[in-house]
Coordinates of C-alpha atoms and ligand atoms in Angstrom, one line a residue:
X131 CA 204.9 -48.5 22.2
X132 CA 203.2 -51.6 23.5
X133 CA 202.6 -55.0 21.8
X134 CA 200.1 -57.7 22.2
X135 CA 200.6 -61.0 20.4
X136 CA 197.5 -63.2 19.9
X137 CA 198.1 -66.9 19.2
X138 CA 195.7 -69.8 18.9
X139 CA 195.7 -73.3 20.2
X140 CA 194.0 -76.7 19.9
X141 CA 191.9 -76.0 16.8
X142 CA 191.4 -73.5 14.1
X143 CA 188.2 -71.4 13.6
X144 CA 188.3 -70.3 17.2
X145 CA 187.6 -66.7 16.4
X146 CA 191.1 -65.5 17.2
X147 CA 190.5 -62.6 14.8
X148 CA 187.3 -61.6 16.6
X149 CA 189.1 -61.8 19.9
X150 CA 191.9 -59.6 18.6
X151 CA 189.5 -57.2 17.1
X152 CA 187.4 -57.1 20.4
X153 CA 190.5 -56.3 22.4
X154 CA 191.1 -53.5 19.9
X155 CA 187.6 -52.2 20.5
X156 CA 188.1 -52.2 24.3
X157 CA 191.5 -50.5 24.2
X158 CA 190.3 -47.9 21.7
X159 CA 187.4 -47.1 24.0
X160 CA 189.9 -46.6 26.8
X161 CA 191.4 -43.8 24.7
X162 CA 194.3 -45.7 23.2
X163 CA 195.3 -45.7 19.5
X164 CA 195.5 -49.3 18.3
X165 CA 196.9 -50.9 15.2
X166 CA 196.0 -54.4 14.3
X167 CA 197.8 -56.8 12.0
X168 CA 197.5 -60.4 10.9
X169 CA 200.3 -62.8 10.1
X170 CA 199.3 -65.8 7.9
X171 CA 201.8 -68.7 7.8
X172 CA 200.7 -70.0 4.4
X173 CA 202.9 -69.6 1.3
X174 CA 200.5 -67.8 -1.0
X175 CA 201.6 -64.2 -1.4
X176 CA 198.0 -63.2 -0.6
X177 CA 194.7 -64.9 -0.4
X178 CA 193.5 -63.3 -3.6
X179 CA 194.2 -66.5 -5.6
X180 CA 192.6 -68.9 -3.2
X181 CA 189.2 -70.5 -3.5
X182 CA 186.5 -69.5 -1.0
X183 CA 186.5 -73.2 -0.1
X184 CA 190.0 -72.8 1.1
X185 CA 190.0 -69.4 2.6
X186 CA 186.5 -67.9 2.8
X187 CA 186.1 -64.3 1.8
X188 CA 189.0 -62.2 0.4
X189 CA 188.8 -58.9 2.2
X190 CA 189.9 -55.8 0.1
X191 CA 191.4 -52.7 1.6
X192 CA 191.4 -49.2 0.3
X193 CA 194.9 -49.6 -1.2
X194 CA 193.8 -52.6 -3.1
X195 CA 195.4 -55.3 -0.9
X196 CA 193.6 -58.6 -1.0
X197 CA 193.7 -59.8 2.6
X198 CA 192.5 -62.2 5.2
X199 CA 188.9 -61.9 6.3
X200 CA 190.1 -61.1 9.9
X201 CA 191.1 -57.7 8.6
X202 CA 187.4 -57.2 8.0
X203 CA 186.8 -57.7 11.7
X204 CA 189.5 -55.3 12.6
X205 CA 188.0 -52.6 10.5
X206 CA 184.4 -53.3 11.7
X207 CA 185.4 -53.3 15.4
X208 CA 187.8 -50.4 15.5
X209 CA 188.5 -47.1 13.8
X210 CA 191.8 -48.2 12.3
X211 CA 192.3 -47.9 8.6
X212 CA 194.3 -50.8 7.3
X213 CA 196.7 -51.1 4.4
X214 CA 198.7 -53.9 2.9
X215 CA 201.2 -53.6 5.8
X216 CA 198.6 -55.0 8.1
X217 CA 198.6 -58.5 6.6
X218 CA 201.8 -60.5 6.2
X219 CA 202.0 -64.0 4.7
X220 CA 205.0 -66.4 4.7
X221 CA 204.8 -66.0 0.9
X222 CA 205.5 -62.3 1.2
X223 CA 208.3 -62.8 3.8
X224 CA 210.1 -65.4 1.6
X225 CA 209.6 -63.2 -1.5
X226 CA 211.3 -60.3 0.2
X227 CA 214.1 -62.5 1.6
X228 CA 214.7 -64.1 -1.8
X229 CA 214.7 -60.8 -3.7
X230 CA 217.3 -59.5 -1.2
X231 CA 219.4 -62.6 -1.7
X232 CA 219.3 -62.1 -5.5
X233 CA 220.4 -58.5 -5.0
X234 CA 223.3 -59.7 -3.0
X235 CA 222.2 -57.8 0.1
X236 CA 223.2 -60.6 2.5
X237 CA 226.9 -60.1 1.6
X238 CA 227.8 -63.7 1.1
X239 CA 226.1 -65.1 4.2
X240 CA 224.1 -68.3 4.3
X241 CA 220.4 -67.1 4.2
X242 CA 218.5 -68.9 7.0
X243 CA 215.1 -69.0 8.7
X244 CA 216.7 -67.7 11.8
X245 CA 217.7 -64.8 11.7
X246 CA 216.8 -63.7 8.1
X247 CA 213.2 -64.8 7.9
X248 CA 212.5 -63.9 11.6
X249 CA 214.1 -60.5 11.2
X250 CA 211.9 -59.7 8.2
X251 CA 208.8 -60.6 10.4
X252 CA 210.0 -58.5 13.3
X253 CA 210.6 -55.6 10.9
X254 CA 206.9 -55.7 10.0
X255 CA 205.8 -55.4 13.6
X256 CA 208.0 -52.3 14.2
X257 CA 207.1 -50.8 10.8
X258 CA 203.4 -50.9 11.6
X259 CA 203.9 -49.2 14.9
X260 CA 206.0 -46.5 13.3
X261 CA 203.6 -46.0 10.4
X262 CA 200.5 -45.7 12.5
X263 CA 201.9 -44.0 15.6
X264 CA 199.8 -46.5 17.6
X265 CA 200.0 -46.8 21.4
X266 CA 199.3 -50.5 21.1
X267 CA 200.1 -52.9 18.2
X268 CA 198.0 -56.1 18.2
X269 CA 199.4 -58.8 16.1
X270 CA 197.4 -62.0 15.5
X271 CA 199.3 -65.1 14.4
X272 CA 197.2 -67.2 12.1
X273 CA 197.1 -71.0 12.3
X274 CA 197.3 -73.2 15.3
X275 CA 200.2 -73.6 17.7
X276 CA 202.1 -76.7 16.7
X277 CA 201.8 -76.1 12.9
X278 CA 205.2 -76.4 11.3
X279 CA 204.7 -73.4 9.0
X280 CA 203.8 -71.1 12.0
X281 CA 207.2 -71.7 13.7
X282 CA 209.1 -68.8 12.2
X283 CA 206.4 -66.4 13.3
X284 CA 206.4 -67.7 16.9
X285 CA 210.1 -67.6 17.0
X286 CA 210.0 -64.0 15.7
X287 CA 207.6 -62.8 18.3
X288 CA 209.6 -64.5 21.1
X289 CA 212.8 -62.7 20.0
X290 CA 210.8 -59.5 19.6
X291 CA 209.6 -59.4 23.2
X292 CA 213.2 -59.9 24.4
X293 CA 214.2 -56.8 22.5
X294 CA 211.3 -54.5 23.6
X295 CA 211.2 -55.7 27.2
X296 CA 208.7 -57.7 29.1
X297 CA 206.6 -54.8 30.3
X298 CA 206.0 -53.7 26.7
X299 CA 204.8 -56.9 25.2
X300 CA 202.4 -59.7 26.2
X301 CA 201.2 -63.0 24.8
X302 CA 197.5 -63.8 24.7
X303 CA 196.7 -67.4 23.9
X304 CA 193.2 -68.1 22.5
X305 CA 192.4 -71.7 23.3
X306 CA 189.5 -74.2 23.2
X307 CA 187.9 -75.9 26.2
X308 CA 185.7 -78.6 24.7
X309 CA 182.6 -79.9 26.4
X310 CA 182.5 -83.7 26.3
X311 CA 178.9 -84.7 26.2
X312 CA 179.4 -88.3 27.4
X313 CA 181.3 -87.1 30.4
X314 CA 179.1 -84.0 30.9
X315 CA 182.3 -82.0 31.5
X316 CA 184.5 -79.3 30.1
X317 CA 188.0 -80.6 29.4
X318 CA 191.2 -78.6 30.0
X319 CA 193.8 -81.1 28.7
X320 CA 194.0 -79.7 25.1
X321 CA 194.6 -76.3 26.5
X322 CA 197.3 -77.6 28.8
X323 CA 199.0 -79.3 25.9
X324 CA 198.8 -76.3 23.6
X325 CA 200.3 -74.1 26.3
X326 CA 203.1 -76.7 26.8
X327 CA 203.8 -76.5 23.1
X328 CA 204.1 -72.7 23.3
X329 CA 206.4 -72.9 26.3
X330 CA 208.6 -75.4 24.5
X331 CA 209.2 -72.6 21.9
X332 CA 209.9 -70.2 24.7
X333 CA 206.6 -68.4 24.8
X334 CA 204.7 -68.3 28.1
X335 CA 201.3 -66.8 27.7
X336 CA 200.2 -64.0 30.0
X337 CA 196.5 -64.4 29.3
X338 CA 194.5 -67.5 28.3
X339 CA 191.3 -66.8 26.5
X340 CA 189.2 -69.9 26.7
X341 CA 186.6 -70.4 24.0
X342 CA 183.9 -72.7 25.3
X343 CA 180.3 -73.6 24.9
X344 CA 179.6 -73.8 28.7
X345 CA 180.7 -71.4 31.5
X346 CA 184.1 -72.1 33.2
X347 CA 183.7 -72.8 36.9
X348 CA 186.1 -71.9 39.6
X349 CA 187.8 -75.3 39.7
X350 CA 188.4 -75.3 35.9
X351 CA 189.9 -71.8 36.1
X352 CA 192.1 -72.9 39.0
X353 CA 193.2 -76.0 37.1
X354 CA 194.2 -74.1 34.0
X355 CA 195.9 -71.4 36.1
X356 CA 198.0 -74.0 37.8
X357 CA 198.9 -76.2 34.9
X358 CA 199.3 -73.4 32.3
X359 CA 201.2 -71.2 34.7
X360 CA 199.0 -68.1 34.3
X361 CA 197.5 -66.2 37.3
X362 CA 193.9 -67.1 38.1
X363 CA 192.5 -63.8 36.9
X364 CA 194.2 -64.2 33.6
X365 CA 192.1 -67.3 32.7
X366 CA 189.4 -65.6 30.7
X367 CA 186.1 -67.2 29.6
X368 CA 184.9 -66.5 26.1
X369 CA 181.7 -68.4 25.7
X370 CA 179.9 -68.8 22.3
X371 CA 177.9 -65.6 21.8
X372 CA 174.1 -66.0 21.8
X373 CA 173.1 -63.4 19.3
X374 CA 175.9 -61.6 17.6
X375 CA 179.6 -61.4 17.3
X376 CA 179.4 -57.8 18.4
X377 CA 178.8 -59.1 21.9
X378 CA 182.4 -60.3 22.2
X379 CA 183.9 -57.0 23.4
X380 CA 181.3 -56.7 26.1
X381 CA 181.8 -60.2 27.2
X382 CA 185.6 -59.6 27.4
X383 CA 185.0 -56.4 29.3
X384 CA 182.9 -58.3 31.9
X385 CA 185.8 -60.7 32.3
X386 CA 188.0 -57.6 32.9
X387 CA 190.5 -58.6 30.2
X388 CA 191.2 -55.0 29.2
X389 CA 192.0 -54.1 32.8
X390 CA 194.4 -56.9 32.9
X391 CA 196.0 -56.0 29.6
X392 CA 196.5 -52.4 30.8
X393 CA 197.9 -53.5 34.1
X394 CA 200.4 -55.9 32.4
X395 CA 201.5 -53.3 29.9
X396 CA 201.5 -50.5 32.5
X397 CA 199.0 -48.4 30.6
X398 CA 197.3 -45.9 32.8
X399 CA 194.0 -45.1 31.0
X400 CA 190.4 -44.7 32.1
X401 CA 188.0 -47.7 31.8
X402 CA 186.1 -48.2 28.5
X403 CA 182.8 -46.5 28.0
X404 CA 180.9 -49.0 25.9
X405 CA 177.4 -47.5 26.0
X406 CA 177.2 -46.9 22.2
X407 CA 178.3 -50.5 21.6
X408 CA 175.6 -51.7 24.1
X409 CA 173.0 -49.7 22.1
X410 CA 174.1 -51.5 18.9
X411 CA 173.7 -54.9 20.7
X412 CA 170.3 -54.0 21.9
X413 CA 169.2 -53.3 18.4
X414 CA 170.6 -56.6 17.3
X415 CA 169.1 -58.6 20.1
X416 CA 165.7 -57.0 20.5
X417 CA 164.8 -55.1 17.3
X418 CA 161.5 -53.4 16.7
X419 CA 161.1 -55.0 13.2
X420 CA 162.1 -58.1 11.4
X421 CA 162.8 -58.9 7.7
X422 CA 163.9 -61.9 5.7
X423 CA 166.6 -61.3 3.2
X424 CA 167.6 -63.9 0.5
X425 CA 171.3 -64.0 -0.3
X426 CA 171.8 -65.8 -3.6
X427 CA 175.2 -67.3 -4.1
X428 CA 177.2 -70.4 -5.1
X429 CA 179.3 -70.8 -1.9
X430 CA 176.2 -70.3 0.3
X431 CA 176.9 -73.4 2.5
X432 CA 180.2 -71.9 3.6
X433 CA 180.0 -69.7 6.6
X434 CA 183.0 -67.5 5.7
X435 CA 182.5 -67.0 1.9
X436 CA 180.2 -63.9 2.2
X437 CA 181.3 -62.7 5.7
X438 CA 181.3 -59.0 5.0
X439 CA 178.1 -59.2 3.1
X440 CA 176.3 -60.9 6.0
X441 CA 177.8 -58.5 8.5
X442 CA 176.8 -55.4 6.4
X443 CA 173.2 -56.7 6.0
X444 CA 173.0 -56.9 9.8
X445 CA 174.4 -53.4 10.1
X446 CA 171.6 -52.3 7.7
X447 CA 169.3 -53.9 10.2
X448 CA 170.8 -51.9 13.1
X449 CA 170.3 -48.7 11.2
X450 CA 166.6 -49.5 10.9
X451 CA 166.1 -51.1 14.3
X452 CA 165.3 -54.2 12.3
X453 CA 166.4 -57.8 12.8
X454 CA 167.5 -59.5 9.6
X455 CA 167.0 -63.2 9.1
X456 CA 169.3 -64.2 6.2
X457 CA 168.0 -67.0 3.9
X458 CA 171.0 -68.5 2.1
X459 CA 169.8 -69.4 -1.3
X460 CA 171.9 -71.7 -3.6
X461 CA 171.8 -70.2 -7.1
X462 CA 171.7 -73.7 -8.5
X463 CA 168.5 -74.4 -6.6
X464 CA 166.9 -71.6 -8.5
X465 CA 168.1 -73.2 -11.7
X466 CA 166.5 -76.5 -10.7
X467 CA 163.3 -75.3 -9.0
X468 CA 162.6 -71.9 -10.5
X469 CA 162.8 -68.4 -9.0
X470 CA 159.2 -68.3 -7.6
X471 CA 159.5 -71.5 -5.7
X472 CA 162.8 -70.6 -4.2
X473 CA 162.4 -66.8 -3.5
X474 CA 158.8 -66.4 -2.6
X475 CA 158.0 -64.5 0.6
X476 CA 161.3 -62.8 0.9
X477 CA 161.4 -59.2 2.0
X478 CA 164.5 -58.5 -0.1
X479 CA 167.0 -60.2 -2.5
X480 CA 170.7 -59.7 -2.5
X481 CA 173.2 -61.1 -5.1
X482 CA 176.8 -60.7 -3.9
X483 CA 180.0 -60.9 -5.8
X484 CA 181.4 -64.0 -7.5
X485 CA 183.5 -65.5 -10.3
X486 CA 182.9 -68.2 -12.8
X487 CA 179.9 -69.6 -14.6
X488 CA 178.3 -72.0 -12.1
X489 CA 175.0 -70.7 -10.8
X490 CA 175.0 -67.7 -13.1
X491 CA 171.6 -68.4 -14.7
X492 CA 170.0 -68.9 -11.2
X493 CA 171.3 -65.5 -10.2
X494 CA 170.0 -63.9 -13.4
X495 CA 166.6 -65.4 -12.6
X496 CA 166.7 -64.0 -9.1
X497 CA 167.4 -60.5 -10.4
X498 CA 164.6 -60.9 -12.9
X499 CA 162.2 -62.1 -10.2
X500 CA 163.0 -59.1 -7.9
X501 CA 162.6 -56.7 -10.8
X502 CA 159.3 -58.0 -12.0
X503 CA 157.8 -58.4 -8.5
X504 CA 158.9 -55.1 -7.1
X505 CA 161.0 -56.9 -4.4
X506 CA 163.9 -54.8 -3.2
X507 CA 167.1 -55.9 -4.9
X508 CA 170.8 -55.2 -4.0
X509 CA 173.5 -56.4 -6.3
X510 CA 177.1 -56.3 -5.4
X511 CA 179.8 -56.5 -8.2
X512 CA 178.7 -59.7 -10.0
X513 CA 175.3 -58.9 -8.6
X514 CA 175.3 -55.7 -10.7
X515 CA 176.6 -57.4 -13.8
X516 CA 173.9 -60.1 -13.7
X517 CA 171.2 -57.4 -13.1
X518 CA 172.5 -55.7 -16.2
X519 CA 172.4 -59.0 -18.2
X520 CA 168.9 -59.7 -17.0
X521 CA 167.7 -56.3 -18.1
X522 CA 169.3 -56.7 -21.6
X523 CA 167.6 -60.1 -22.1
X524 CA 164.2 -59.3 -20.7
X525 CA 163.6 -55.6 -21.4
X526 CA 165.9 -54.7 -24.3
X527 CA 165.2 -58.1 -25.9
X528 CA 168.8 -58.7 -26.6
X529 CA 168.6 -62.4 -26.8
X530 CA 171.7 -64.2 -25.5
X531 CA 173.1 -61.1 -23.9
X532 CA 175.8 -61.9 -21.4
X533 CA 179.3 -61.3 -19.9
X534 CA 182.3 -62.4 -21.8
X535 CA 183.5 -63.9 -18.6
X536 CA 181.0 -66.8 -19.0
X537 CA 180.1 -66.5 -22.7
X538 CA 183.1 -65.3 -24.7
X539 CA 181.0 -65.5 -27.9
X540 CA 177.8 -63.8 -26.7
X541 CA 176.2 -61.7 -29.5
X542 CA 175.6 -58.9 -26.9
X543 CA 178.6 -58.5 -24.6
X544 CA 176.9 -56.1 -22.2
X545 CA 179.6 -56.9 -19.6
X546 CA 183.1 -57.2 -21.0
X547 CA 186.8 -56.7 -20.4
X548 CA 188.4 -53.2 -20.8
X549 CA 191.4 -53.2 -23.1
X550 CA 193.8 -52.8 -20.2
X551 CA 192.5 -56.0 -18.6
X552 CA 192.8 -57.9 -21.9
X553 CA 196.6 -57.6 -21.7
X554 CA 196.8 -59.1 -18.2
X555 CA 198.4 -62.6 -18.0
X556 CA 199.2 -63.0 -14.3
X557 CA 196.4 -63.9 -11.9
X558 CA 197.6 -62.5 -8.6
X559 CA 196.8 -58.9 -7.7
X560 CA 195.8 -57.9 -11.3
X561 CA 192.1 -57.1 -11.0
X562 CA 190.7 -53.6 -10.7
X563 CA 191.4 -53.3 -7.0
X564 CA 190.9 -51.0 -4.1
X565 CA 189.2 -47.7 -3.4
X566 CA 188.2 -45.6 -6.4
X567 CA 186.1 -42.4 -6.7
X568 CA 182.5 -42.6 -7.9
X569 CA 180.4 -39.6 -8.9
X570 CA 176.7 -39.9 -8.1
X571 CA 174.0 -38.5 -10.4
X572 CA 172.0 -35.7 -8.8
X573 CA 168.5 -36.7 -7.9
X574 CA 169.3 -40.4 -8.0
X575 CA 168.4 -42.7 -5.1
X576 CA 172.1 -43.3 -4.6
X577 CA 172.8 -39.6 -4.1
X578 CA 169.9 -39.4 -1.7
X579 CA 171.1 -42.4 0.3
X580 CA 174.7 -41.3 0.5
X581 CA 173.7 -37.6 1.0
X582 CA 176.7 -36.5 -1.1
X583 CA 177.8 -36.5 -4.7
X584 CA 181.3 -38.1 -4.6
X585 CA 182.0 -41.3 -2.8
X586 CA 185.0 -43.7 -2.6
X587 CA 184.3 -47.4 -2.7
X588 CA 186.4 -50.5 -2.9
X589 CA 186.7 -52.7 -6.0
X590 CA 187.7 -56.3 -6.9
X591 CA 186.7 -57.3 -10.4
X592 CA 188.0 -57.5 -14.0
X593 CA 184.8 -57.0 -16.1
X594 CA 182.9 -53.8 -16.6
X595 CA 179.7 -52.5 -18.1
X596 CA 180.1 -52.2 -21.9
X597 CA 179.5 -48.5 -22.8
X598 CA 178.4 -49.5 -26.4
X599 CA 175.1 -50.3 -24.9
X600 CA 174.7 -47.4 -22.6
X601 CA 172.2 -45.3 -24.6
X602 CA 170.0 -48.3 -25.2
X603 CA 169.7 -49.0 -21.5
X604 CA 169.0 -45.3 -20.6
X605 CA 166.3 -45.1 -23.2
X606 CA 164.6 -48.0 -21.5
X607 CA 164.6 -46.4 -18.0
X608 CA 167.8 -48.0 -16.6
X609 CA 169.8 -45.4 -14.7
X610 CA 173.5 -45.2 -14.4
X611 CA 173.4 -43.4 -11.1
X612 CA 177.1 -43.6 -10.3
X613 CA 180.2 -43.5 -12.6
X614 CA 183.9 -42.9 -12.4
X615 CA 184.5 -39.1 -12.3
X616 CA 185.4 -39.1 -16.0
X617 CA 182.0 -40.8 -16.7
X618 CA 183.6 -43.8 -18.4
X619 CA 183.1 -46.6 -15.9
X620 CA 179.7 -47.6 -14.6
X621 CA 179.7 -47.9 -10.8
X622 CA 176.1 -47.9 -9.8
X623 CA 172.8 -48.7 -11.5
X624 CA 169.2 -48.3 -10.4
X625 CA 165.7 -48.6 -11.7
X626 CA 163.5 -45.5 -11.1
X627 CA 160.2 -47.3 -11.6
X628 CA 161.0 -49.9 -8.9
X629 CA 160.7 -49.6 -5.1
X630 CA 164.4 -50.4 -4.7
X631 CA 166.5 -51.9 -7.4
X632 CA 170.2 -50.9 -7.0
X633 CA 173.4 -52.6 -7.8
X634 CA 177.1 -51.5 -7.6
X635 CA 180.1 -52.6 -9.5
X636 CA 182.1 -51.9 -6.3
X637 CA 181.9 -53.7 -2.9
X638 CA 180.1 -51.5 -0.3
X639 CA 180.3 -54.5 2.1
X640 CA 184.0 -53.7 2.8
X641 CA 183.1 -50.3 4.3
X642 CA 180.2 -51.0 6.6
X643 CA 180.4 -51.1 10.4
X644 CA 177.9 -51.7 13.1
X645 CA 178.6 -48.2 14.3
X646 CA 178.3 -46.7 10.8
X647 CA 176.1 -48.9 8.6
X648 CA 176.7 -48.4 4.9
X649 CA 174.1 -46.2 3.1
X650 CA 173.3 -48.8 0.5
X651 CA 172.6 -51.5 3.1
X652 CA 170.7 -49.1 5.2
X653 CA 168.5 -48.2 2.2
X654 CA 168.1 -51.8 1.2
X655 CA 166.8 -52.9 4.6
X656 CA 164.6 -49.9 4.9
X657 CA 163.0 -50.8 1.5
X658 CA 162.7 -54.4 2.4
X659 CA 160.9 -53.4 5.6
X660 CA 158.4 -51.4 3.6
X661 CA 158.0 -54.2 1.1
X662 CA 157.3 -56.6 3.8
X663 CA 154.7 -54.4 5.6
X664 CA 152.8 -53.9 2.3
X665 CA 152.5 -57.7 1.7
Ligands
LIG892 N1 183.6 -62.0 -11.9 C1 183.3 -60.6 -12.1 C2 184.4 -59.8 -12.5 O1 185.5 -60.2 -12.4 C3 182.7 -60.1 -10.7 C4 183.7 -60.0 -9.6 C5 183.1 -59.9 -8.3 O2 182.0 -60.1 -8.1 N2 184.0 -59.6 -7.3 O3 184.3 -58.7 -13.0

């Protein structure tokens, strides 16, 4: 088994996850089985309890693990199926070590960062390899070199490579080469310093992946090669992409990074055939059509808060050879200025998931505007709940209808907690989480789009549609086109008399890939295209 460790230097937000995922794409297309994992140095057990302002999106896996958004890149860029074993935080490491200590498993020893914490980290690398039977395990270390909390992880991977042997493990350092406007130059000093920091810990990178806004010239490459002690051909340029993040694997292939990795790890495999990937890029760069989709949220200014949603919308575009311009709409702007003023002219409206009361009335107004004006609507989780509330208030005339999440005393709790959720007191990992089966109603738009009658989709929510109101809704033409197999939990709703009005209690955005766009996003963009051409 071979191992690649990806570290980051100089600044955060360099796109280390994308780089790791893109390496995965290239190696997979050379016929290798890859496994990807992310180590996060923070002390939270998982990101599930963190605010989107702190962490961006929480990405949910089939097994219900709430993980870092980089795992979303891993799933979108490769064919690996991830589980909770693919994301490890310091919080989890310490929890395991402390539990062992309480059980007396350290037999009277002093429990220390080295070797007990580092051993626990190394175990996870080995375990992932064994569980997946991968040829190559790619491990991304979160944070930036030099962070105090990242040290045990770096120490662990240093020791690990000693054990598995130098030809079986390599270090890839993703770094930043800033362009200083006043000097009109790219600067290599931050990279030199960050590599020096790594070498201080005993890690000498084999490959430097340089994130930059301008191309690296020969002199700069030579300089970094010399000062950072890596061969000239191992200084790789990773410029900002022009159109889409899916260009990164092709960019790295042009820089021959996969050839280099295979040579260093002594892997004899054919070169990667990326023609299908090139086709995706062509559709992203030069699509036949174009639509404007409004995404209505409350963290809309944050790039990372709705990552998988934005990606899935673009996959829906790929499926329709259609470019998607995403308009980020702040739900509170709708509350201030009205739905018509804010949403006019859009080809489709999407309301993603969310928690808490802020912006709710704006989202309800958006769902109402889409329903009344025949604009394609896709609701995801909270987006389904608010569509339901809007219908209750406007069509069923249930004044004050709402979700008990925001209005505990609403006279018509059309969205409410199930009894099992009422007993929950802990916050972490206690929602309805992960993949669950959903049966689709024959003849529904959902069944038509999926082309099957049973699907599995990922969940992350506490509240559910309240079945006390079900008949009333159905009588008014509101269809429950997907439910749990026992029929008790509402999973998908749609309006028959509308060009496209669909919303799911689950999160389809966690299962869409550019190479396999999710049916709901494909259908949504197709309908948006029709809506736009009619106008
Ligand atoms: N806040 C809602 C719930 O907990 C919706 C959650 C979501 O959109 N992920 O049920």
